[in-house]
Amino acid sequence: MRNCLLLGLALVFAGNAVAAADESAAWSDAGQMVVVTTPGWNVNHGTLRTYERTADGWKEAGAPAPVTIGKAGAGWGLGLNAPRHDGPVKREGDLRSPAGVFDIGEAFGYAAKADTAMPYRALSATDYCVDVSGAPQYNRIVDAKVAGEKAVEGSTEPMRRDLHVHGDQRYRQGFVIEHNPQQRAQGGSCIFAHLWKSPVDATTGCTAMDPSLMHRLLAWLRPDEHPVFVLLPASTYEKLQAEWHLPALEEAAR
């Protein structure tokens, strides 16, 4: 009986190890990583660091910089890692930024073009991100002129905020954080990295930053490097760092 119990425990541990290996395989080909850590789940600000993969492992690229995130802090999102519940879970409208590992999608902005190698979307007055859960285009940026006004009905996310929201410049430059690509109902939508209103203004779920930092990120990111975005509370990051093959934060401080 004792041998059977030991064998059972060994199989459980082996299964967990395989699951962890399989999970990190989703971003094993990432050559660039944008990492945001916060002091806790319910904190609305953090520090952004960037890393490049080298033959010797992850190497920091550029200096750490402050960012703001969702007004309510962070919550586990739907990205490249398996869903987790050992902390708050991101829901539509909860004012939390999604935590986890995510693909970085297209860049966007008000200008016709940008200094970036990433796919770039020049935003128009009829571009909206659909934040209506259950809508066919939920969590998608669509052009109402192409998709039809019905496709964006009820959406509160016009992408040309300068034209629709009193000259707002926050979407003047940004990129998509691929949270909830499967469009799970109430899973959360329209998550971006974008410009901040000020260093003390939190967001409704995005990650916001100084224009100079955004300019640096857009010039640095390369689609052929499969860049990923990581957001975690610092204590959770440290627990998962080895298992998820993430950069060691202490290296950033040296």
mmCIF file of C-alpha atoms in Angstrom:
data_model
loop_
_atom_site.group_PDB
_atom_site.id
_atom_site.type_symbol
_atom_site.label_atom_id
_atom_site.label_comp_id
_atom_site.label_asym_id
_atom_site.label_seq_id
_atom_site.Cartn_x
_atom_site.Cartn_y
_atom_site.Cartn_z
ATOM 1 C CA MET A 1 0.000 0.000 0.000
ATOM 2 C CA ARG A 2 2.827 2.376 0.946
ATOM 3 C CA ASN A 3 4.566 1.756 -2.402
ATOM 4 C CA CYS A 4 1.327 2.465 -4.261
ATOM 5 C CA LEU A 5 0.914 5.752 -2.354
ATOM 6 C CA LEU A 6 4.482 6.794 -3.134
ATOM 7 C CA LEU A 7 3.981 5.916 -6.783
ATOM 8 C CA GLY A 8 0.773 7.933 -6.874
ATOM 9 C CA LEU A 9 2.479 10.988 -5.366
ATOM 10 C CA ALA A 10 5.366 10.651 -7.816
ATOM 11 C CA LEU A 11 2.940 10.583 -10.734
ATOM 12 C CA VAL A 12 1.148 13.675 -9.410
ATOM 13 C CA PHE A 13 4.428 15.612 -9.073
ATOM 14 C CA ALA A 14 5.564 14.432 -12.489
ATOM 15 C CA GLY A 15 2.260 15.495 -13.998
ATOM 16 C CA ASN A 16 2.538 18.930 -12.404
ATOM 17 C CA ALA A 17 6.073 19.310 -13.758
ATOM 18 C CA VAL A 18 4.940 18.380 -17.272
ATOM 19 C CA ALA A 19 2.002 20.815 -17.033
ATOM 20 C CA ALA A 20 4.349 23.616 -15.944
ATOM 21 C CA ALA A 21 6.743 22.825 -18.792
ATOM 22 C CA ASP A 22 3.898 22.738 -21.295
ATOM 23 C CA GLU A 23 2.576 26.071 -19.994
ATOM 24 C CA SER A 24 5.827 27.989 -20.378
ATOM 25 C CA ALA A 25 6.259 26.438 -23.838
ATOM 26 C CA ALA A 26 3.577 28.903 -25.010
ATOM 27 C CA TRP A 27 6.142 31.707 -24.785
ATOM 28 C CA SER A 28 9.372 29.714 -25.108
ATOM 29 C CA ASP A 29 10.096 31.308 -28.501
ATOM 30 C CA ALA A 30 9.709 34.863 -27.177
ATOM 31 C CA GLY A 31 12.842 36.908 -27.761
ATOM 32 C CA GLN A 32 11.486 40.099 -26.166
ATOM 33 C CA MET A 33 9.552 40.480 -22.940
ATOM 34 C CA VAL A 34 7.855 43.520 -21.435
ATOM 35 C CA VAL A 35 7.480 42.955 -17.681
ATOM 36 C CA VAL A 36 5.261 44.990 -15.353
ATOM 37 C CA THR A 37 5.333 44.256 -11.634
ATOM 38 C CA THR A 38 3.178 45.896 -8.987
ATOM 39 C CA PRO A 39 3.457 45.995 -5.175
ATOM 40 C CA GLY A 40 0.217 43.980 -4.798
ATOM 41 C CA TRP A 41 -3.026 42.801 -6.417
ATOM 42 C CA ASN A 42 -4.963 45.914 -5.424
ATOM 43 C CA VAL A 43 -2.314 48.504 -6.323
ATOM 44 C CA ASN A 44 -2.834 50.699 -9.406
ATOM 45 C CA HIS A 45 0.789 51.425 -10.306
ATOM 46 C CA GLY A 46 3.962 49.490 -11.010
ATOM 47 C CA THR A 47 7.325 49.288 -12.743
ATOM 48 C CA LEU A 48 7.925 48.330 -16.375
ATOM 49 C CA ARG A 49 11.121 46.561 -17.465
ATOM 50 C CA THR A 50 12.133 45.215 -20.867
ATOM 51 C CA TYR A 51 14.248 42.150 -21.587
ATOM 52 C CA GLU A 52 15.883 40.480 -24.575
ATOM 53 C CA ARG A 53 16.686 36.781 -24.753
ATOM 54 C CA THR A 54 20.393 36.038 -25.273
ATOM 55 C CA ALA A 55 22.474 32.867 -25.358
ATOM 56 C CA ASP A 56 23.026 33.390 -21.628
ATOM 57 C CA GLY A 57 19.362 33.981 -20.813
ATOM 58 C CA TRP A 58 17.300 37.121 -20.343
ATOM 59 C CA LYS A 59 19.154 40.439 -20.370
ATOM 60 C CA GLU A 60 17.578 43.733 -19.388
ATOM 61 C CA ALA A 61 17.224 46.259 -22.228
ATOM 62 C CA GLY A 62 16.718 49.834 -21.119
ATOM 63 C CA ALA A 63 16.001 51.325 -17.722
ATOM 64 C CA PRO A 64 12.990 50.487 -15.506
ATOM 65 C CA ALA A 65 10.172 53.032 -15.701
ATOM 66 C CA PRO A 66 6.933 53.767 -13.815
ATOM 67 C CA VAL A 67 3.514 52.875 -15.226
ATOM 68 C CA THR A 68 -0.076 53.011 -14.049
ATOM 69 C CA ILE A 69 -2.551 50.154 -14.388
ATOM 70 C CA GLY A 70 -6.222 49.550 -13.583
ATOM 71 C CA LYS A 71 -7.789 51.640 -10.825
ATOM 72 C CA ALA A 72 -8.654 48.465 -8.862
ATOM 73 C CA GLY A 73 -5.260 46.823 -9.449
ATOM 74 C CA ALA A 74 -4.785 43.519 -11.270
ATOM 75 C CA GLY A 75 -6.626 40.207 -11.670
ATOM 76 C CA TRP A 76 -5.784 36.959 -13.436
ATOM 77 C CA GLY A 77 -6.540 37.310 -17.136
ATOM 78 C CA LEU A 78 -6.927 35.024 -20.130
ATOM 79 C CA GLY A 79 -3.643 34.804 -21.997
ATOM 80 C CA LEU A 80 -0.864 32.333 -22.751
ATOM 81 C CA ASN A 81 -0.756 30.795 -19.270
ATOM 82 C CA ALA A 82 -3.430 28.466 -17.920
ATOM 83 C CA PRO A 83 -6.302 30.204 -16.077
ATOM 84 C CA ARG A 84 -5.548 30.752 -12.392
ATOM 85 C CA HIS A 85 -7.628 31.574 -9.327
ATOM 86 C CA ASP A 86 -4.995 32.182 -6.627
ATOM 87 C CA GLY A 87 -5.853 35.864 -6.660
ATOM 88 C CA PRO A 88 -8.544 38.144 -8.129
ATOM 89 C CA VAL A 89 -9.852 37.122 -11.563
ATOM 90 C CA LYS A 90 -10.305 39.724 -14.300
ATOM 91 C CA ARG A 91 -13.927 40.417 -15.333
ATOM 92 C CA GLU A 92 -15.482 42.917 -17.735
ATOM 93 C CA GLY A 93 -15.779 46.351 -16.152
ATOM 94 C CA ASP A 94 -13.970 45.520 -12.896
ATOM 95 C CA LEU A 95 -11.278 48.191 -13.413
ATOM 96 C CA ARG A 96 -8.495 45.587 -13.059
ATOM 97 C CA SER A 97 -5.633 45.035 -15.476
ATOM 98 C CA PRO A 98 -5.231 41.401 -16.545
ATOM 99 C CA ALA A 99 -2.356 39.536 -14.904
ATOM 100 C CA GLY A 100 -0.401 36.769 -16.630
ATOM 101 C CA VAL A 101 1.548 36.358 -19.868
ATOM 102 C CA PHE A 102 0.096 37.737 -23.109
ATOM 103 C CA ASP A 103 1.035 38.105 -26.748
ATOM 104 C CA ILE A 104 1.649 41.675 -27.893
ATOM 105 C CA GLY A 105 -0.611 42.533 -30.804
ATOM 106 C CA GLU A 106 -0.707 45.374 -33.286
ATOM 107 C CA ALA A 107 0.456 48.894 -32.555
ATOM 108 C CA PHE A 108 -1.953 51.758 -33.160
ATOM 109 C CA GLY A 109 -2.104 55.530 -33.102
ATOM 110 C CA TYR A 110 -3.591 58.731 -34.397
ATOM 111 C CA ALA A 111 -0.797 59.308 -36.925
ATOM 112 C CA ALA A 112 -0.748 57.773 -40.405
ATOM 113 C CA LYS A 113 2.408 55.833 -39.522
ATOM 114 C CA ALA A 114 4.751 55.226 -36.588
ATOM 115 C CA ASP A 115 8.389 54.400 -35.947
ATOM 116 C CA THR A 116 7.807 50.699 -35.292
ATOM 117 C CA ALA A 117 8.361 47.311 -36.916
ATOM 118 C CA MET A 118 5.106 46.036 -35.400
ATOM 119 C CA PRO A 119 1.965 45.848 -37.537
ATOM 120 C CA TYR A 120 0.471 49.335 -37.228
ATOM 121 C CA ARG A 121 -3.142 50.502 -37.379
ATOM 122 C CA ALA A 122 -3.690 54.157 -38.207
ATOM 123 C CA LEU A 123 -6.877 54.863 -36.280
ATOM 124 C CA SER A 124 -9.865 56.530 -37.893
ATOM 125 C CA ALA A 125 -12.863 58.329 -36.431
ATOM 126 C CA THR A 126 -14.988 55.224 -37.023
ATOM 127 C CA ASP A 127 -12.691 52.745 -35.238
ATOM 128 C CA TYR A 128 -14.110 51.297 -32.022
ATOM 129 C CA CYS A 129 -13.048 48.529 -29.672
ATOM 130 C CA VAL A 130 -16.182 46.553 -28.838
ATOM 131 C CA ASP A 131 -16.566 46.146 -25.068
ATOM 132 C CA VAL A 132 -20.101 44.719 -25.208
ATOM 133 C CA SER A 133 -19.906 41.153 -23.896
ATOM 134 C CA GLY A 134 -21.715 38.711 -26.169
ATOM 135 C CA ALA A 135 -21.456 40.918 -29.254
ATOM 136 C CA PRO A 136 -19.984 39.139 -32.316
ATOM 137 C CA GLN A 137 -17.041 41.575 -32.368
ATOM 138 C CA TYR A 138 -16.504 41.571 -28.580
ATOM 139 C CA ASN A 139 -12.906 42.469 -27.711
ATOM 140 C CA ARG A 140 -12.081 43.429 -31.302
ATOM 141 C CA ILE A 141 -11.135 46.772 -32.853
ATOM 142 C CA VAL A 142 -13.466 47.288 -35.802
ATOM 143 C CA ASP A 143 -14.194 50.060 -38.259
ATOM 144 C CA ALA A 144 -17.896 50.897 -38.076
ATOM 145 C CA LYS A 145 -17.674 52.198 -41.639
ATOM 146 C CA VAL A 146 -16.713 48.664 -42.762
ATOM 147 C CA ALA A 147 -18.451 46.421 -40.212
ATOM 148 C CA GLY A 148 -21.571 48.576 -39.896
ATOM 149 C CA GLU A 149 -22.889 50.696 -37.032
ATOM 150 C CA LYS A 150 -24.648 47.643 -35.554
ATOM 151 C CA ALA A 151 -21.262 46.003 -34.916
ATOM 152 C CA VAL A 152 -20.190 48.765 -32.497
ATOM 153 C CA GLU A 153 -23.588 49.505 -30.970
ATOM 154 C CA GLY A 154 -23.246 50.140 -27.239
ATOM 155 C CA SER A 155 -19.449 50.255 -27.284
ATOM 156 C CA THR A 156 -17.835 52.776 -24.955
ATOM 157 C CA GLU A 157 -14.370 52.548 -26.567
ATOM 158 C CA PRO A 158 -13.914 54.939 -29.509
ATOM 159 C CA MET A 159 -10.271 54.588 -30.524
ATOM 160 C CA ARG A 160 -9.922 58.182 -31.757
ATOM 161 C CA ARG A 161 -10.406 59.603 -28.292
ATOM 162 C CA ASP A 162 -9.079 62.945 -29.477
ATOM 163 C CA LEU A 163 -12.142 63.267 -31.702
ATOM 164 C CA HIS A 164 -14.726 61.680 -29.406
ATOM 165 C CA VAL A 165 -13.530 62.486 -25.868
ATOM 166 C CA HIS A 166 -12.581 66.162 -25.633
ATOM 167 C CA GLY A 167 -9.189 65.891 -27.347
ATOM 168 C CA ASP A 168 -7.979 62.974 -25.187
ATOM 169 C CA GLN A 169 -4.455 61.923 -26.225
ATOM 170 C CA ARG A 170 -4.165 58.582 -24.400
ATOM 171 C CA TYR A 171 -4.564 56.473 -27.557
ATOM 172 C CA ARG A 172 -2.263 58.684 -29.611
ATOM 173 C CA GLN A 173 0.210 55.804 -29.415
ATOM 174 C CA GLY A 174 -0.230 52.308 -28.064
ATOM 175 C CA PHE A 175 -0.354 48.600 -28.701
ATOM 176 C CA VAL A 176 -2.766 45.747 -28.050
ATOM 177 C CA ILE A 177 -2.219 43.376 -25.126
ATOM 178 C CA GLU A 178 -3.838 40.139 -26.317
ATOM 179 C CA HIS A 179 -6.030 39.424 -23.300
ATOM 180 C CA ASN A 180 -9.081 37.197 -23.836
ATOM 181 C CA PRO A 181 -8.464 36.494 -27.532
ATOM 182 C CA GLN A 182 -11.078 33.726 -27.319
ATOM 183 C CA GLN A 183 -13.707 36.411 -26.543
ATOM 184 C CA ARG A 184 -14.961 34.636 -23.420
ATOM 185 C CA ALA A 185 -18.154 36.358 -22.233
ATOM 186 C CA GLN A 186 -17.497 38.857 -19.428
ATOM 187 C CA GLY A 187 -13.806 37.927 -19.546
ATOM 188 C CA GLY A 188 -12.681 41.506 -20.145
ATOM 189 C CA SER A 189 -11.939 43.449 -23.300
ATOM 190 C CA CYS A 190 -9.969 46.203 -24.999
ATOM 191 C CA ILE A 191 -6.744 45.890 -23.024
ATOM 192 C CA PHE A 192 -3.951 48.100 -24.325
ATOM 193 C CA ALA A 193 -0.669 49.698 -23.430
ATOM 194 C CA HIS A 194 -1.180 53.422 -24.080
ATOM 195 C CA LEU A 195 -0.114 56.899 -22.984
ATOM 196 C CA TRP A 196 -1.019 58.064 -19.512
ATOM 197 C CA LYS A 197 -3.074 61.119 -18.684
ATOM 198 C CA SER A 198 -0.623 61.805 -15.847
ATOM 199 C CA PRO A 199 1.725 59.765 -13.626
ATOM 200 C CA VAL A 200 -0.981 59.525 -10.952
ATOM 201 C CA ASP A 201 -3.995 58.709 -13.149
ATOM 202 C CA ALA A 202 -4.841 55.009 -13.183
ATOM 203 C CA THR A 203 -6.747 53.325 -16.024
ATOM 204 C CA THR A 204 -9.862 51.220 -16.511
ATOM 205 C CA GLY A 205 -7.728 48.103 -17.111
ATOM 206 C CA CYS A 206 -4.909 49.069 -19.446
ATOM 207 C CA THR A 207 -1.249 49.833 -18.718
ATOM 208 C CA ALA A 208 -0.391 53.523 -19.193
ATOM 209 C CA MET A 209 2.970 55.263 -19.472
ATOM 210 C CA ASP A 210 4.930 58.354 -20.393
ATOM 211 C CA PRO A 211 5.073 59.109 -24.153
ATOM 212 C CA SER A 212 8.866 58.750 -24.205
ATOM 213 C CA LEU A 213 8.602 55.210 -22.836
ATOM 214 C CA MET A 214 5.932 54.266 -25.374
ATOM 215 C CA HIS A 215 8.096 55.662 -28.166
ATOM 216 C CA ARG A 216 11.010 53.528 -26.957
ATOM 217 C CA LEU A 217 8.872 50.389 -26.751
ATOM 218 C CA LEU A 218 7.394 50.799 -30.224
ATOM 219 C CA ALA A 219 10.836 51.350 -31.749
ATOM 220 C CA TRP A 220 12.232 48.316 -29.873
ATOM 221 C CA LEU A 221 9.501 45.717 -30.392
ATOM 222 C CA ARG A 222 9.905 43.317 -33.318
ATOM 223 C CA PRO A 223 7.195 40.879 -34.470
ATOM 224 C CA ASP A 224 9.779 38.256 -35.481
ATOM 225 C CA GLU A 225 10.885 38.114 -31.828
ATOM 226 C CA HIS A 226 7.370 37.076 -30.696
ATOM 227 C CA PRO A 227 7.265 39.754 -27.978
ATOM 228 C CA VAL A 228 5.149 39.029 -24.905
ATOM 229 C CA PHE A 229 3.749 41.178 -22.118
ATOM 230 C CA VAL A 230 3.851 40.038 -18.480
ATOM 231 C CA LEU A 231 1.981 41.703 -15.627
ATOM 232 C CA LEU A 232 2.107 40.292 -12.098
ATOM 233 C CA PRO A 233 2.313 41.449 -8.489
ATOM 234 C CA ALA A 234 5.986 41.265 -7.475
ATOM 235 C CA SER A 235 5.456 38.498 -4.906
ATOM 236 C CA THR A 236 3.578 36.346 -7.429
ATOM 237 C CA TYR A 237 6.225 37.032 -10.054
ATOM 238 C CA GLU A 238 8.953 35.795 -7.711
ATOM 239 C CA LYS A 239 7.007 32.590 -6.986
ATOM 240 C CA LEU A 240 6.497 31.849 -10.689
ATOM 241 C CA GLN A 241 9.775 33.200 -12.084
ATOM 242 C CA ALA A 242 11.673 29.900 -12.274
ATOM 243 C CA GLU A 243 8.666 27.779 -13.265
ATOM 244 C CA TRP A 244 7.644 30.151 -16.028
ATOM 245 C CA HIS A 245 11.239 30.872 -17.159
ATOM 246 C CA LEU A 246 10.864 34.609 -16.611
ATOM 247 C CA PRO A 247 13.742 37.076 -16.129
ATOM 248 C CA ALA A 248 15.039 37.266 -12.562
ATOM 249 C CA LEU A 249 14.004 40.666 -11.182
ATOM 250 C CA GLU A 250 17.018 40.974 -8.936
ATOM 251 C CA GLU A 251 19.203 41.171 -12.052
ATOM 252 C CA ALA A 252 17.391 44.389 -12.985
ATOM 253 C CA ALA A 253 18.568 46.043 -9.783
ATOM 254 C CA ARG A 254 22.296 45.328 -10.307
#
